[in-house]
Coordinates of C-alpha atoms and ligand atoms in Angstrom, one line a residue:
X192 CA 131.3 -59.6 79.5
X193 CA 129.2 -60.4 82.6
X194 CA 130.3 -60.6 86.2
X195 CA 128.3 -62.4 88.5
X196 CA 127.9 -62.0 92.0
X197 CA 130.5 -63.5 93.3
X198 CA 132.6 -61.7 90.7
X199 CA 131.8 -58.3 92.4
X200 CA 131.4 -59.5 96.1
X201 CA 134.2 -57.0 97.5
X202 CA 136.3 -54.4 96.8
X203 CA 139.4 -57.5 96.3
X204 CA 137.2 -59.6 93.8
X205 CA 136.2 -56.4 91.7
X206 CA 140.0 -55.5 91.6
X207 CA 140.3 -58.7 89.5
X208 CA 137.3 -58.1 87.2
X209 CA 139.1 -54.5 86.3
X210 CA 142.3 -56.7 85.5
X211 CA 140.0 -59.0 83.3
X212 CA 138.3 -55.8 81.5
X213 CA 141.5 -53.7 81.2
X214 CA 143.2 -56.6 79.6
X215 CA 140.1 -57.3 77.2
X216 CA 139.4 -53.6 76.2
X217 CA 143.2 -53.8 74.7
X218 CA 141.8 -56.2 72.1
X219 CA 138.0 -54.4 70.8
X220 CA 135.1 -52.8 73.0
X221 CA 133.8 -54.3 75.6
X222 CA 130.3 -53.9 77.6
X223 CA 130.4 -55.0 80.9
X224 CA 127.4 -56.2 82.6
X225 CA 127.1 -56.8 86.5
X226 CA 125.1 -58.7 89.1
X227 CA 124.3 -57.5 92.7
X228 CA 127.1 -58.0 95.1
X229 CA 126.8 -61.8 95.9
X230 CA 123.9 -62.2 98.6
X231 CA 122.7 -58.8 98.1
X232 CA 119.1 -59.4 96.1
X233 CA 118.5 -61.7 98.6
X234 CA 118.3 -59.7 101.3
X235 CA 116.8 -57.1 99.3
X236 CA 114.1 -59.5 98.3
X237 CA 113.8 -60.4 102.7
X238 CA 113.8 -56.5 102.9
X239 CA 110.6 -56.2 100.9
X240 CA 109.1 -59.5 102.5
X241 CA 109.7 -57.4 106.3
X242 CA 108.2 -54.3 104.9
X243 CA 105.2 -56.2 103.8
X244 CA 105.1 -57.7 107.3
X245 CA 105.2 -54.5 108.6
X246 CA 108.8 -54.9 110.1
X247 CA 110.3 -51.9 110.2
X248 CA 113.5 -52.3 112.4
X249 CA 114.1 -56.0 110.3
X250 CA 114.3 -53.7 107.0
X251 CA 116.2 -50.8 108.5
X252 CA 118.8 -53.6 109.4
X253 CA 119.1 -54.7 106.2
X254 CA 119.6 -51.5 104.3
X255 CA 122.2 -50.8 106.9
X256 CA 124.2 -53.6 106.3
X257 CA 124.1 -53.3 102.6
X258 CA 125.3 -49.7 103.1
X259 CA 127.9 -50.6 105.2
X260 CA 128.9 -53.3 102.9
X261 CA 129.2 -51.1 99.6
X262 CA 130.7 -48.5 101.5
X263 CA 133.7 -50.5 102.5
X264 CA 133.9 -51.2 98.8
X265 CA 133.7 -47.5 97.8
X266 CA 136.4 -46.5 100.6
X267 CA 138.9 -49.9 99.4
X268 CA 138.7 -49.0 95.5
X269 CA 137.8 -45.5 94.7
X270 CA 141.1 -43.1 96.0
X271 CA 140.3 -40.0 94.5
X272 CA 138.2 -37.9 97.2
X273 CA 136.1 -35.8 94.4
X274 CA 134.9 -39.2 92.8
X275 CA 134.3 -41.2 95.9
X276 CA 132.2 -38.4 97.0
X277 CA 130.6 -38.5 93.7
X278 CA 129.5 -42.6 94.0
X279 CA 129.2 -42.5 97.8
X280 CA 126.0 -39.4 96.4
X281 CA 124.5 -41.7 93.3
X282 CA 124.3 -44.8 95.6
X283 CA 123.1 -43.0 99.1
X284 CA 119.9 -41.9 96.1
X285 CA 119.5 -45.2 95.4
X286 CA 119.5 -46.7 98.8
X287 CA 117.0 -43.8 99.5
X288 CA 114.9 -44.5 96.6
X289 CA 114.6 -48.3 98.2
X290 CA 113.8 -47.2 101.6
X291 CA 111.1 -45.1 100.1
X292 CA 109.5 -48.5 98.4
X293 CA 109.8 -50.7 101.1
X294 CA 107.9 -47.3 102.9
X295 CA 105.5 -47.5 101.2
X296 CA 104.9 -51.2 100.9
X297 CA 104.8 -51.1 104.9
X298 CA 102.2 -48.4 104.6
X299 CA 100.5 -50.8 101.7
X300 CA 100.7 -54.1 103.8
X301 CA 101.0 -54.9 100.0
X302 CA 104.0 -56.2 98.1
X303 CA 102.8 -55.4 94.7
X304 CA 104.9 -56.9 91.9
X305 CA 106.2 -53.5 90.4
X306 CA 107.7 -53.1 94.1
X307 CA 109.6 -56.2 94.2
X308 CA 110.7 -56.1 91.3
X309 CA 112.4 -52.4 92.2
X310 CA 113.4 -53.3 95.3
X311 CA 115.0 -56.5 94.0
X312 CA 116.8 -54.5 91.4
X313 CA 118.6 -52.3 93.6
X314 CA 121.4 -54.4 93.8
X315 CA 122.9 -54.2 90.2
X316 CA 121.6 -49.9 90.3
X317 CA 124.3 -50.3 93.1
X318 CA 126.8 -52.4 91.6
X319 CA 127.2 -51.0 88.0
X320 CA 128.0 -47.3 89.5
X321 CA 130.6 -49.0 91.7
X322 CA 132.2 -51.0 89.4
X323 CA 132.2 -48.0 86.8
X324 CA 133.7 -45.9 89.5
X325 CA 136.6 -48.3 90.3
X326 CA 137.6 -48.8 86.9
X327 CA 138.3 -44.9 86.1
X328 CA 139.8 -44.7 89.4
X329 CA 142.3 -47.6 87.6
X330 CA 142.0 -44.7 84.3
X331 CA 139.7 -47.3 82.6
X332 CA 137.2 -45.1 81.0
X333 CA 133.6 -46.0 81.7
X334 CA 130.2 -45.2 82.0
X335 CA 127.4 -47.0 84.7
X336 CA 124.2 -46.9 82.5
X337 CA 120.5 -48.8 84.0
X338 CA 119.5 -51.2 81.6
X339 CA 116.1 -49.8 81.9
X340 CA 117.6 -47.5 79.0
X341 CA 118.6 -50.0 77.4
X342 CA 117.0 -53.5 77.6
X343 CA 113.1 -53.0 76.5
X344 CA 111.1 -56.0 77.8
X345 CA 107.4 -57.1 77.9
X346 CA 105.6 -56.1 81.2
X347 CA 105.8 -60.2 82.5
X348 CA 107.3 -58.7 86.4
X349 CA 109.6 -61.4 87.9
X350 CA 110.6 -63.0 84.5
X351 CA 110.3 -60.6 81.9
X352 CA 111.2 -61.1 77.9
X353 CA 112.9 -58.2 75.9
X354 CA 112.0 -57.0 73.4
X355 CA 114.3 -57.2 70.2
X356 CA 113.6 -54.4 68.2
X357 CA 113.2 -51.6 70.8
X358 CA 116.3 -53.2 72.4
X359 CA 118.5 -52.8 69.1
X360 CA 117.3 -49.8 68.8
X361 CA 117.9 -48.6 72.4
X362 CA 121.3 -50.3 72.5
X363 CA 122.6 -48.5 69.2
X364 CA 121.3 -44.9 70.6
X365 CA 122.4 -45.5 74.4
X366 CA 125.7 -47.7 74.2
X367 CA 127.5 -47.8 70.7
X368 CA 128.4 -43.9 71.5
X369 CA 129.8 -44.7 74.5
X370 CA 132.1 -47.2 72.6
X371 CA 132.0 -45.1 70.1
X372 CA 133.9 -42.3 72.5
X373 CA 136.4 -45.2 73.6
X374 CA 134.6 -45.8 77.1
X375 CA 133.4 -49.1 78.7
X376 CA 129.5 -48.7 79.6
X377 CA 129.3 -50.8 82.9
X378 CA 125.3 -52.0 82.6
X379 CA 123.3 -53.6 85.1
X380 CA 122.4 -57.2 84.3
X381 CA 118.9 -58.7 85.1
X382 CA 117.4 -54.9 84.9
X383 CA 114.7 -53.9 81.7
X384 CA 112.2 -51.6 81.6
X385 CA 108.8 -51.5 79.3
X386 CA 108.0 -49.1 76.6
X387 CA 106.7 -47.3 79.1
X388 CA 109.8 -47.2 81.5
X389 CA 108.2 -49.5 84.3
X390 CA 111.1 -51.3 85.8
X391 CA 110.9 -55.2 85.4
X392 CA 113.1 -58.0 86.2
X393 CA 114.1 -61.1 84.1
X394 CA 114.2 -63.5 86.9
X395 CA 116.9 -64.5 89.4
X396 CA 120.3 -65.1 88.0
X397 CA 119.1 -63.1 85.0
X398 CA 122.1 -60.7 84.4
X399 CA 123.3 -63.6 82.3
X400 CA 120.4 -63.4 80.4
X401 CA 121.1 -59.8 80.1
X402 CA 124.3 -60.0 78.9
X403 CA 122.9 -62.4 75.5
X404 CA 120.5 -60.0 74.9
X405 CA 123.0 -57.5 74.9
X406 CA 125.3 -59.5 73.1
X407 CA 123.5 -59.9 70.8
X408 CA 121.3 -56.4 69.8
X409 CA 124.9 -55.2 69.1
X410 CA 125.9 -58.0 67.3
X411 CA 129.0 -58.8 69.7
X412 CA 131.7 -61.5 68.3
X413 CA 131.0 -63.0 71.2
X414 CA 129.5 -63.2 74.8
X415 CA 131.7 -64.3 78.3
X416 CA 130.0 -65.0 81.6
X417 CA 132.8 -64.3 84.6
X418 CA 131.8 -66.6 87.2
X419 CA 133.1 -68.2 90.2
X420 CA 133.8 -71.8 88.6
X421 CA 135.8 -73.0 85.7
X422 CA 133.0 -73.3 83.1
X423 CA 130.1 -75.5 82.6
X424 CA 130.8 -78.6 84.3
X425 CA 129.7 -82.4 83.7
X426 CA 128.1 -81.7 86.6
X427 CA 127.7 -79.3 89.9
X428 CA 130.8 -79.4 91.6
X429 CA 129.1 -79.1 94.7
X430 CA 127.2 -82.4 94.8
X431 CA 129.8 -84.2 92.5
X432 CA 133.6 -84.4 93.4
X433 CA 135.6 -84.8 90.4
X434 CA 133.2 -83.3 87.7
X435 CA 135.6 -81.8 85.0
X436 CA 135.3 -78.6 83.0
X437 CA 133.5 -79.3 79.6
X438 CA 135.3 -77.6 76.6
X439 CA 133.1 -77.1 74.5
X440 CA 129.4 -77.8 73.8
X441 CA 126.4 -77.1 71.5
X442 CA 123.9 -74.7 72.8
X443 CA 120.6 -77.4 72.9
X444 CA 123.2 -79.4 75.5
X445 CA 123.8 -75.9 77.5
X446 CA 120.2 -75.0 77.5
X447 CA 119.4 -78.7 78.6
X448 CA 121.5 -78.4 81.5
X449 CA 120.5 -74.4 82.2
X450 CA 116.9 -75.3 82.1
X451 CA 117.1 -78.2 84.5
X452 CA 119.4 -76.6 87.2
X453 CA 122.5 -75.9 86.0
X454 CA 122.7 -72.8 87.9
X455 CA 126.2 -71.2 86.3
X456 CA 123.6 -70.2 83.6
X457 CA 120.2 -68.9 83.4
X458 CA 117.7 -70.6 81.5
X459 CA 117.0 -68.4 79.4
X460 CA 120.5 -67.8 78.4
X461 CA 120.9 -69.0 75.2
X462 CA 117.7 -67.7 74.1
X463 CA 119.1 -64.6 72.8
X464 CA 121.5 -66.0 70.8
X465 CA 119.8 -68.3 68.8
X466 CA 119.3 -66.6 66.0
X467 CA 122.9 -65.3 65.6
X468 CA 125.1 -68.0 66.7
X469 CA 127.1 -65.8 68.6
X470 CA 130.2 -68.1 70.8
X471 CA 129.2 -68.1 74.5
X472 CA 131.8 -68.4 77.1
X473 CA 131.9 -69.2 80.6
X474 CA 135.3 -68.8 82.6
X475 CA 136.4 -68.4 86.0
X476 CA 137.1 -65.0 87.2
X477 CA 139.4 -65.8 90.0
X478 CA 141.6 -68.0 87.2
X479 CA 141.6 -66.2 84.0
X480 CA 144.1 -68.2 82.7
X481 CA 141.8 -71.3 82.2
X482 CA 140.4 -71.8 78.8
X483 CA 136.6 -72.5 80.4
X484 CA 133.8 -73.4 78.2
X485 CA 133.0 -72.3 74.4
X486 CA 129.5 -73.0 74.1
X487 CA 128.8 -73.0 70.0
X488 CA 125.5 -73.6 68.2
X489 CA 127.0 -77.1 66.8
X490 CA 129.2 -78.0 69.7
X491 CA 132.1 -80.4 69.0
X492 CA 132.1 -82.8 66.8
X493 CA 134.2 -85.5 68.8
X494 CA 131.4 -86.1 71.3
X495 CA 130.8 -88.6 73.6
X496 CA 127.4 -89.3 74.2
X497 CA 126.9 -88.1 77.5
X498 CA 127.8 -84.8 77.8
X499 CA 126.7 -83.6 81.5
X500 CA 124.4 -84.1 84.4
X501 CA 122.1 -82.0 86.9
X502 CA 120.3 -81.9 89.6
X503 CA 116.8 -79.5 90.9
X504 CA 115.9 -80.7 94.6
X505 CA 113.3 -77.6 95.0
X506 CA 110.3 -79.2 92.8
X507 CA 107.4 -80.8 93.9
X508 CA 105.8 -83.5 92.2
X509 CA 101.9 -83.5 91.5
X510 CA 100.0 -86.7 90.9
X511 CA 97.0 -86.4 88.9
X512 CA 95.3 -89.7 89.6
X513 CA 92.3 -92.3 89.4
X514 CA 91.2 -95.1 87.4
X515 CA 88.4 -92.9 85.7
X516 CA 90.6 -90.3 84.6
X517 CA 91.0 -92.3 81.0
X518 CA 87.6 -91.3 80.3
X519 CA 87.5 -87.5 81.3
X520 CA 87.3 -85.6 77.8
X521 CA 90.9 -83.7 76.8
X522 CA 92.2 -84.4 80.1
X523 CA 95.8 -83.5 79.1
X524 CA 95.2 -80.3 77.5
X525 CA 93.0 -79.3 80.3
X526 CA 95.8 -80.0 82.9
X527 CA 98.2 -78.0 80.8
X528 CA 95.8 -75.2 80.1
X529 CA 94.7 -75.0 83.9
X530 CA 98.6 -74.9 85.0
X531 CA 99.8 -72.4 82.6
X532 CA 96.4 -70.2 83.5
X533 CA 98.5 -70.6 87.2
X534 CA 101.6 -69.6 85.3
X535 CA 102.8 -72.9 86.7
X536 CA 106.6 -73.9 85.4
X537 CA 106.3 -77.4 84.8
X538 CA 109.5 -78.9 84.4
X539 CA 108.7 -82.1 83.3
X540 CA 105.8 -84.5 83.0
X541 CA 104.9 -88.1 82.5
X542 CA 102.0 -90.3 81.7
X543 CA 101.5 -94.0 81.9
X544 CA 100.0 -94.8 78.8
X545 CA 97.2 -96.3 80.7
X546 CA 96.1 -93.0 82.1
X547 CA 95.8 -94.0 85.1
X548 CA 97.8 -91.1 86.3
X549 CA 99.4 -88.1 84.9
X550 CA 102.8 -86.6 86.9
X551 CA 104.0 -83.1 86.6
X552 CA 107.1 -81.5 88.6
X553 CA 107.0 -77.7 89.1
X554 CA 109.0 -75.7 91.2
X555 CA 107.9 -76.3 94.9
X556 CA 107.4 -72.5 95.0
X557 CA 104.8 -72.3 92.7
X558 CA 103.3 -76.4 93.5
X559 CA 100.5 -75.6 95.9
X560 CA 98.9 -72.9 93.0
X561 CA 99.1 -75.2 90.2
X562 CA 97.4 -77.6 92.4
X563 CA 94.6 -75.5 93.5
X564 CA 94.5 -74.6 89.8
X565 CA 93.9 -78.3 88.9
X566 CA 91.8 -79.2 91.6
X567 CA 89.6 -76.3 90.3
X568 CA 89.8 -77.6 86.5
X569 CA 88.8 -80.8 87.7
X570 CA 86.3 -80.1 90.2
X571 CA 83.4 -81.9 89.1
X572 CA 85.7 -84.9 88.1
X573 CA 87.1 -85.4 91.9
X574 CA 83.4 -85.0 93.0
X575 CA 81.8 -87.9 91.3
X576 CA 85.5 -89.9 92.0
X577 CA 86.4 -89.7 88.0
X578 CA 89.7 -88.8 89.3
X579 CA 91.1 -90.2 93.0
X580 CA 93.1 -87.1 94.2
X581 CA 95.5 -84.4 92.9
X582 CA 98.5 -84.8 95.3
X583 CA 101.8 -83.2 96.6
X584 CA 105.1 -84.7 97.0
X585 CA 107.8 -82.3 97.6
X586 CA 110.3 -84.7 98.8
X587 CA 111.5 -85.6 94.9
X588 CA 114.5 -84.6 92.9
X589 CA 114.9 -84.0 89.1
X590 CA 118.2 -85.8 88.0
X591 CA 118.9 -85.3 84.4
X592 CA 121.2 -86.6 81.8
X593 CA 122.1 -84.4 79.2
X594 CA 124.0 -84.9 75.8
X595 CA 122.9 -84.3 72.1
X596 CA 124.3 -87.9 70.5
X597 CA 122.9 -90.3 73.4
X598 CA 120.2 -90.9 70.3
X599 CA 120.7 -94.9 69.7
X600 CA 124.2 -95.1 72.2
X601 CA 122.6 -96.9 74.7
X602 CA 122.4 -94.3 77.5
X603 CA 119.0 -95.2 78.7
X604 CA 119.8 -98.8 79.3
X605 CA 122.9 -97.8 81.2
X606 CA 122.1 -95.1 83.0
X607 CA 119.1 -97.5 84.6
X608 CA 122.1 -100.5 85.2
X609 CA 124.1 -98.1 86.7
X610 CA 121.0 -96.2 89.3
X611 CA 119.8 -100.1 90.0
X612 CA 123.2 -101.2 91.2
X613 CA 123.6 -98.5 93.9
X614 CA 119.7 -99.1 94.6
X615 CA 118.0 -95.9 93.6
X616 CA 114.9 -96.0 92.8
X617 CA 113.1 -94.2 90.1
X618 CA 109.7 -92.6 90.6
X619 CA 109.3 -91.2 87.2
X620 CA 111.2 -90.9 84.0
X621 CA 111.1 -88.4 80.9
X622 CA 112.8 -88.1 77.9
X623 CA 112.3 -85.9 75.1
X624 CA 111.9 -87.3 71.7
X625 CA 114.7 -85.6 70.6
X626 CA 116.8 -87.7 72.6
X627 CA 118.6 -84.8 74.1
X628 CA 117.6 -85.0 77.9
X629 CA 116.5 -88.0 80.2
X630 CA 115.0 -86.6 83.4
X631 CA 114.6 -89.2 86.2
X632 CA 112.5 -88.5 89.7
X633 CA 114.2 -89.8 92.7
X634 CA 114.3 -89.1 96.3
X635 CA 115.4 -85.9 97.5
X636 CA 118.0 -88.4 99.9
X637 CA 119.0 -89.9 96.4
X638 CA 120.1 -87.3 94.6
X639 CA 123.8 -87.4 95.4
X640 CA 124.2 -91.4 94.9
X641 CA 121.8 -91.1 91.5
X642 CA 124.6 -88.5 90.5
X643 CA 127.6 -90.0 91.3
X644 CA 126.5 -93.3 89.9
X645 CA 125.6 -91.7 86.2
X646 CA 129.0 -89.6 86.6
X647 CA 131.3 -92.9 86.8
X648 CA 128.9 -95.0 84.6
X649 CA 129.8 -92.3 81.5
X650 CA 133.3 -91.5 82.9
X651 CA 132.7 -87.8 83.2
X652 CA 134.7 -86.9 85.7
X653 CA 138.7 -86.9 86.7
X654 CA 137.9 -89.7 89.5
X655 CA 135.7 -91.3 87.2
X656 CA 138.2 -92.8 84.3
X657 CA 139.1 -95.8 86.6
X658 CA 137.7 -99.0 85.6
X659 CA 134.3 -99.8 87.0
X660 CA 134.2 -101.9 89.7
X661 CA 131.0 -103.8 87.6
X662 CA 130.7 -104.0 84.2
X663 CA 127.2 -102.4 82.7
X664 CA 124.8 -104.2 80.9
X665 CA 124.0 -102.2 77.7
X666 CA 120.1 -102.5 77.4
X667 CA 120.0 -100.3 74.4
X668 CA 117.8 -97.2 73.9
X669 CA 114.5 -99.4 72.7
X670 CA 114.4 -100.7 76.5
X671 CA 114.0 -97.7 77.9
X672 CA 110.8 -98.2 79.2
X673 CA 111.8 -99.3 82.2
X674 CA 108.1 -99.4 84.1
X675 CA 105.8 -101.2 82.9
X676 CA 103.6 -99.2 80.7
X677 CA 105.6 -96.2 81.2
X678 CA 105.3 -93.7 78.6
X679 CA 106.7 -90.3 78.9
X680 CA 107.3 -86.9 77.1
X681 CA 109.6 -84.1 78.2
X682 CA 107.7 -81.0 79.3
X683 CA 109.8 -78.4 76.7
Ligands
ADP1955 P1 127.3 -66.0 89.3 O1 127.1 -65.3 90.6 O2 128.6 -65.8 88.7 O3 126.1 -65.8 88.4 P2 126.1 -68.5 90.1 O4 126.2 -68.8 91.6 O5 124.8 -68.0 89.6 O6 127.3 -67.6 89.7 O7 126.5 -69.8 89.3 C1 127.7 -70.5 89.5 C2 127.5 -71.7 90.3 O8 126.7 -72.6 89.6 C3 128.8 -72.4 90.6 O9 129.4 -71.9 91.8 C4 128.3 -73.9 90.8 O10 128.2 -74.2 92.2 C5 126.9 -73.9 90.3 N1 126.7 -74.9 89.3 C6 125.6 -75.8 89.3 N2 125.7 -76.7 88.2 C7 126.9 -76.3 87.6 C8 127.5 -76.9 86.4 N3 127.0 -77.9 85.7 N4 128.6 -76.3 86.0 C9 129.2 -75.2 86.7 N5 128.6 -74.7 87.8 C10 127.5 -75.2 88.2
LIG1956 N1 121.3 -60.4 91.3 C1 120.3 -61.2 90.6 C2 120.0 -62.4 91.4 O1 120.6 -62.7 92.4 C3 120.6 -61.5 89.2 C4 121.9 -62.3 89.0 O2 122.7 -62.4 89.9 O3 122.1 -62.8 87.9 O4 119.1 -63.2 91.1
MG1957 MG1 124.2 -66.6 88.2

């Protein structure tokens, strides 16, 4: 079971995790992996950012106010003086240990990677003691243990893999005996370590992530994410009033909407459980009592085509254009060669088939190196005016439409009825040849409208199952290409 941050924010919120564990270790064992207190890797990561600046007093604030934070959970959940004395010692090391790093970064003027990573991770090393704490203080036997014991990953800082082997291995030495004594071991989610005990991280929102790898090296019956919403949703409830819980779904559909934004899971996610099949939930903390979302390697079999949507607003859009580009030897595997060299994350790309210009989104935070990267591939090209310009356009969205059977039901041709009628207008498309995603580029301003539109075109949501106002105009999947020319191909 993993709790995310929300799920641990305060001394109240963890009182109802130890209700949700209590309740579940009356049925089998149970691992429990936890996030940071909600907020607290962020300022941890702005910690690391003023040390590196050389702000002293900016980081000294924020390791106070993280003190002061888990302190007031310590004092609210943990009664029995010897053992609040006891946690109050094991975290005061590990705020101490994180001082000393962002010491020695300030000394440094460098942020290496190794440091962010451990001052990032301090967080969950904060977390899992506390939450191990407060459940024996509830006489919940447990044990905190640092996943860097347990998860074994390759040296990739920032977004590390595991390891599977070394992680069995690690798991069935480090954790079965705990079970094995009858005690909960409380682990820290988005934590590894390499073979050589370097600390890494698996990127942000990882500890779900952690929890499948988990899951899986000890061949769990299944995996439950506790978060702060009622499961995977046809969309996010934030930008989309009315989007409904979805009961069940295949993993390929939950990894679609992970990988382009669904932020209730992490991208990776499902990754570790692929090979095993192992049921994935995701319910609400705060209302146990909802059923949430099963997430199966087949999904349901009563589908309707559409099964969510989402959204990624931080991406920038790079244009690789010019009417000579046509001619430029292997110009597509140069530009993907050149932007993974940059470890650029393309999302997505798209090509009109007459070359005349090649699209790729990437995360904003990593655009302006995959540019440079290009512009560097291409060099001689942009010099004798083979190629017009590599440009920047952060001011797009992804919006994507997710669902394993829209193959042949004529979600292309609506989705496009449905966009035109509220006028939004589409700067790229993309869709996978497996039919299981179609990613649209609109305006930043557009996302909401592109959203709701799609939502009440396929009925999603609770508001959405009144008649449409208009009735769409099935153009079938064939008529997809909507641009003239367009022809595109989904970047996994
Ligand atoms: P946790 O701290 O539990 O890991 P996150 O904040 O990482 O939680 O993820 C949960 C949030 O993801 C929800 O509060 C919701 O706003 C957002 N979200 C985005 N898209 C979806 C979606 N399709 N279904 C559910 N939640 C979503
Ligand atoms: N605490 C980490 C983060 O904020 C990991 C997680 O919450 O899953 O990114
Ligand atoms: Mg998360």
């Amino acid at each position: 079971m993993k709790f995310g941050g929300t799920s641990v924010g305060d001394a109240t919120r963890i009182r109802k995790v130890i209700e949700i564990i209590r309740e579940a270790a009356r049925e089998g064992d149970v691992v429990v992996v936890v996030s940071a207190m909600s907020g607290v890797t962020n300022r941890l990561i702005e910690a690391a950012s003023q040390a590196e600046a050389g702000n002293r007093d900016a980081v000294d604030a924020i390791f106070q106010e993280l003190r002061d934070r888990h302190s007031a959970a310590v004092s609210a959940l943990i009664h029995s003086v010897e053992m609040r004395s006891r946690i109050s010692r094991e975290l005061r090391l590990v705020f101490e240990e994180g001082e000393r790093l962002c010491q020695g970064t300030t000394l440094l003027r460098e942020l290496t990677v190794r440091a962010q990573d451990s001052i990032s991770s301090l967080g969950e090393r904060l977390s899992a003691p506390l939450v191990a704490a407060a459940l024996a203080d509830c006489r919940v036997r447990s044990e905190a243990v640092e996943a860097t014991q347990v998860v074994v990953t390759d040296d990739c800082h920032g977004s590390a893999d595991p390891l599977t082997g070394p992680t069995r291995e690690r798991c069935e030495s480090r954790l079965r005996p705990i079970l094995q004594r009858g005690a909960i071991p409380v682990v820290t989610g988005f934590i590894g370590a390499t073979e050589k005990g370097v600390l890494t991280t698996l990127g942000r929102g990882g500890s779900d992530y952690s929890a499948t790898i988990l899951g899986a090296a000890l061949d769990a019956d299944e995996v439950t994410i506790w978060t702060d919403v009622d499961g995977l949703m046809t969309a996010d409830p934030r930008l989309v009033l009315g989007a409904t819980t979805i009961p069940e779904i295949s993993y390929r559909e939950a990894a679609e909407l992970a990988h382009f934004g669904a932020k209730v899971l992490h991208p990776k996610t499902l990754r570790a459980v692929t090979q095993c099949g192992i049921p994935l939930w995701i319910r609400n903390t705060f209302f146990p009592e909802r059923p949430g979302t099963r997430v199966t390697p087949a999904g349901s079999s009563a589908d309707q085509a559409v099964k969510g949507l989402t959204a990624i607003t931080d991406v920038t859009l790079i244009t690789v254009d010019g009417p000579g580009i046509v001619g430029i030897p292997d110009v597509l595997g140069r530009t993907f060669a050149a932007t993974a060299a940059a470890r650029g994350n393309v999302l997505l790309i798209s090509q009109s088939s007459s070359q005349n210009d090649i699209c790729l989104v990437v995360p904003s935070s990593g655009a302006e190196r995959t540019a440079e990267a290009l512009r560097r591939e291409f060099a001689r090209h942009l010099a004798h005016e083979k190629m017009d310009h590599i440009t920047l356009d952060p001011s797009v969205a992804i919006v994507t439409v997710v669902g394993k059977n829209m193959r042949g039901s004529g979600t292309v041709g609506r989705t496009f009825t449905a966009l035109s009628r509220e006028n939004v207008n589409l700067i790229a498309i993309a869709q996978g040849s497996s039919e299981c995603n179609l990613s649209l580029i609109v305006k930043q301003q557009e996302v909401k409208t592109a959203l709701h539109a799609i939502h009440q075109e396929f009925q999603l949501g609770v508001l959405d199952s009144r008649p449409l106002p208009v009735r769409s105009v099935d153009l079938g999947a064939a008529n997809w290409h909507y641009d003239s020319g367009q022809q595109t191909a989904s970047a996994d």
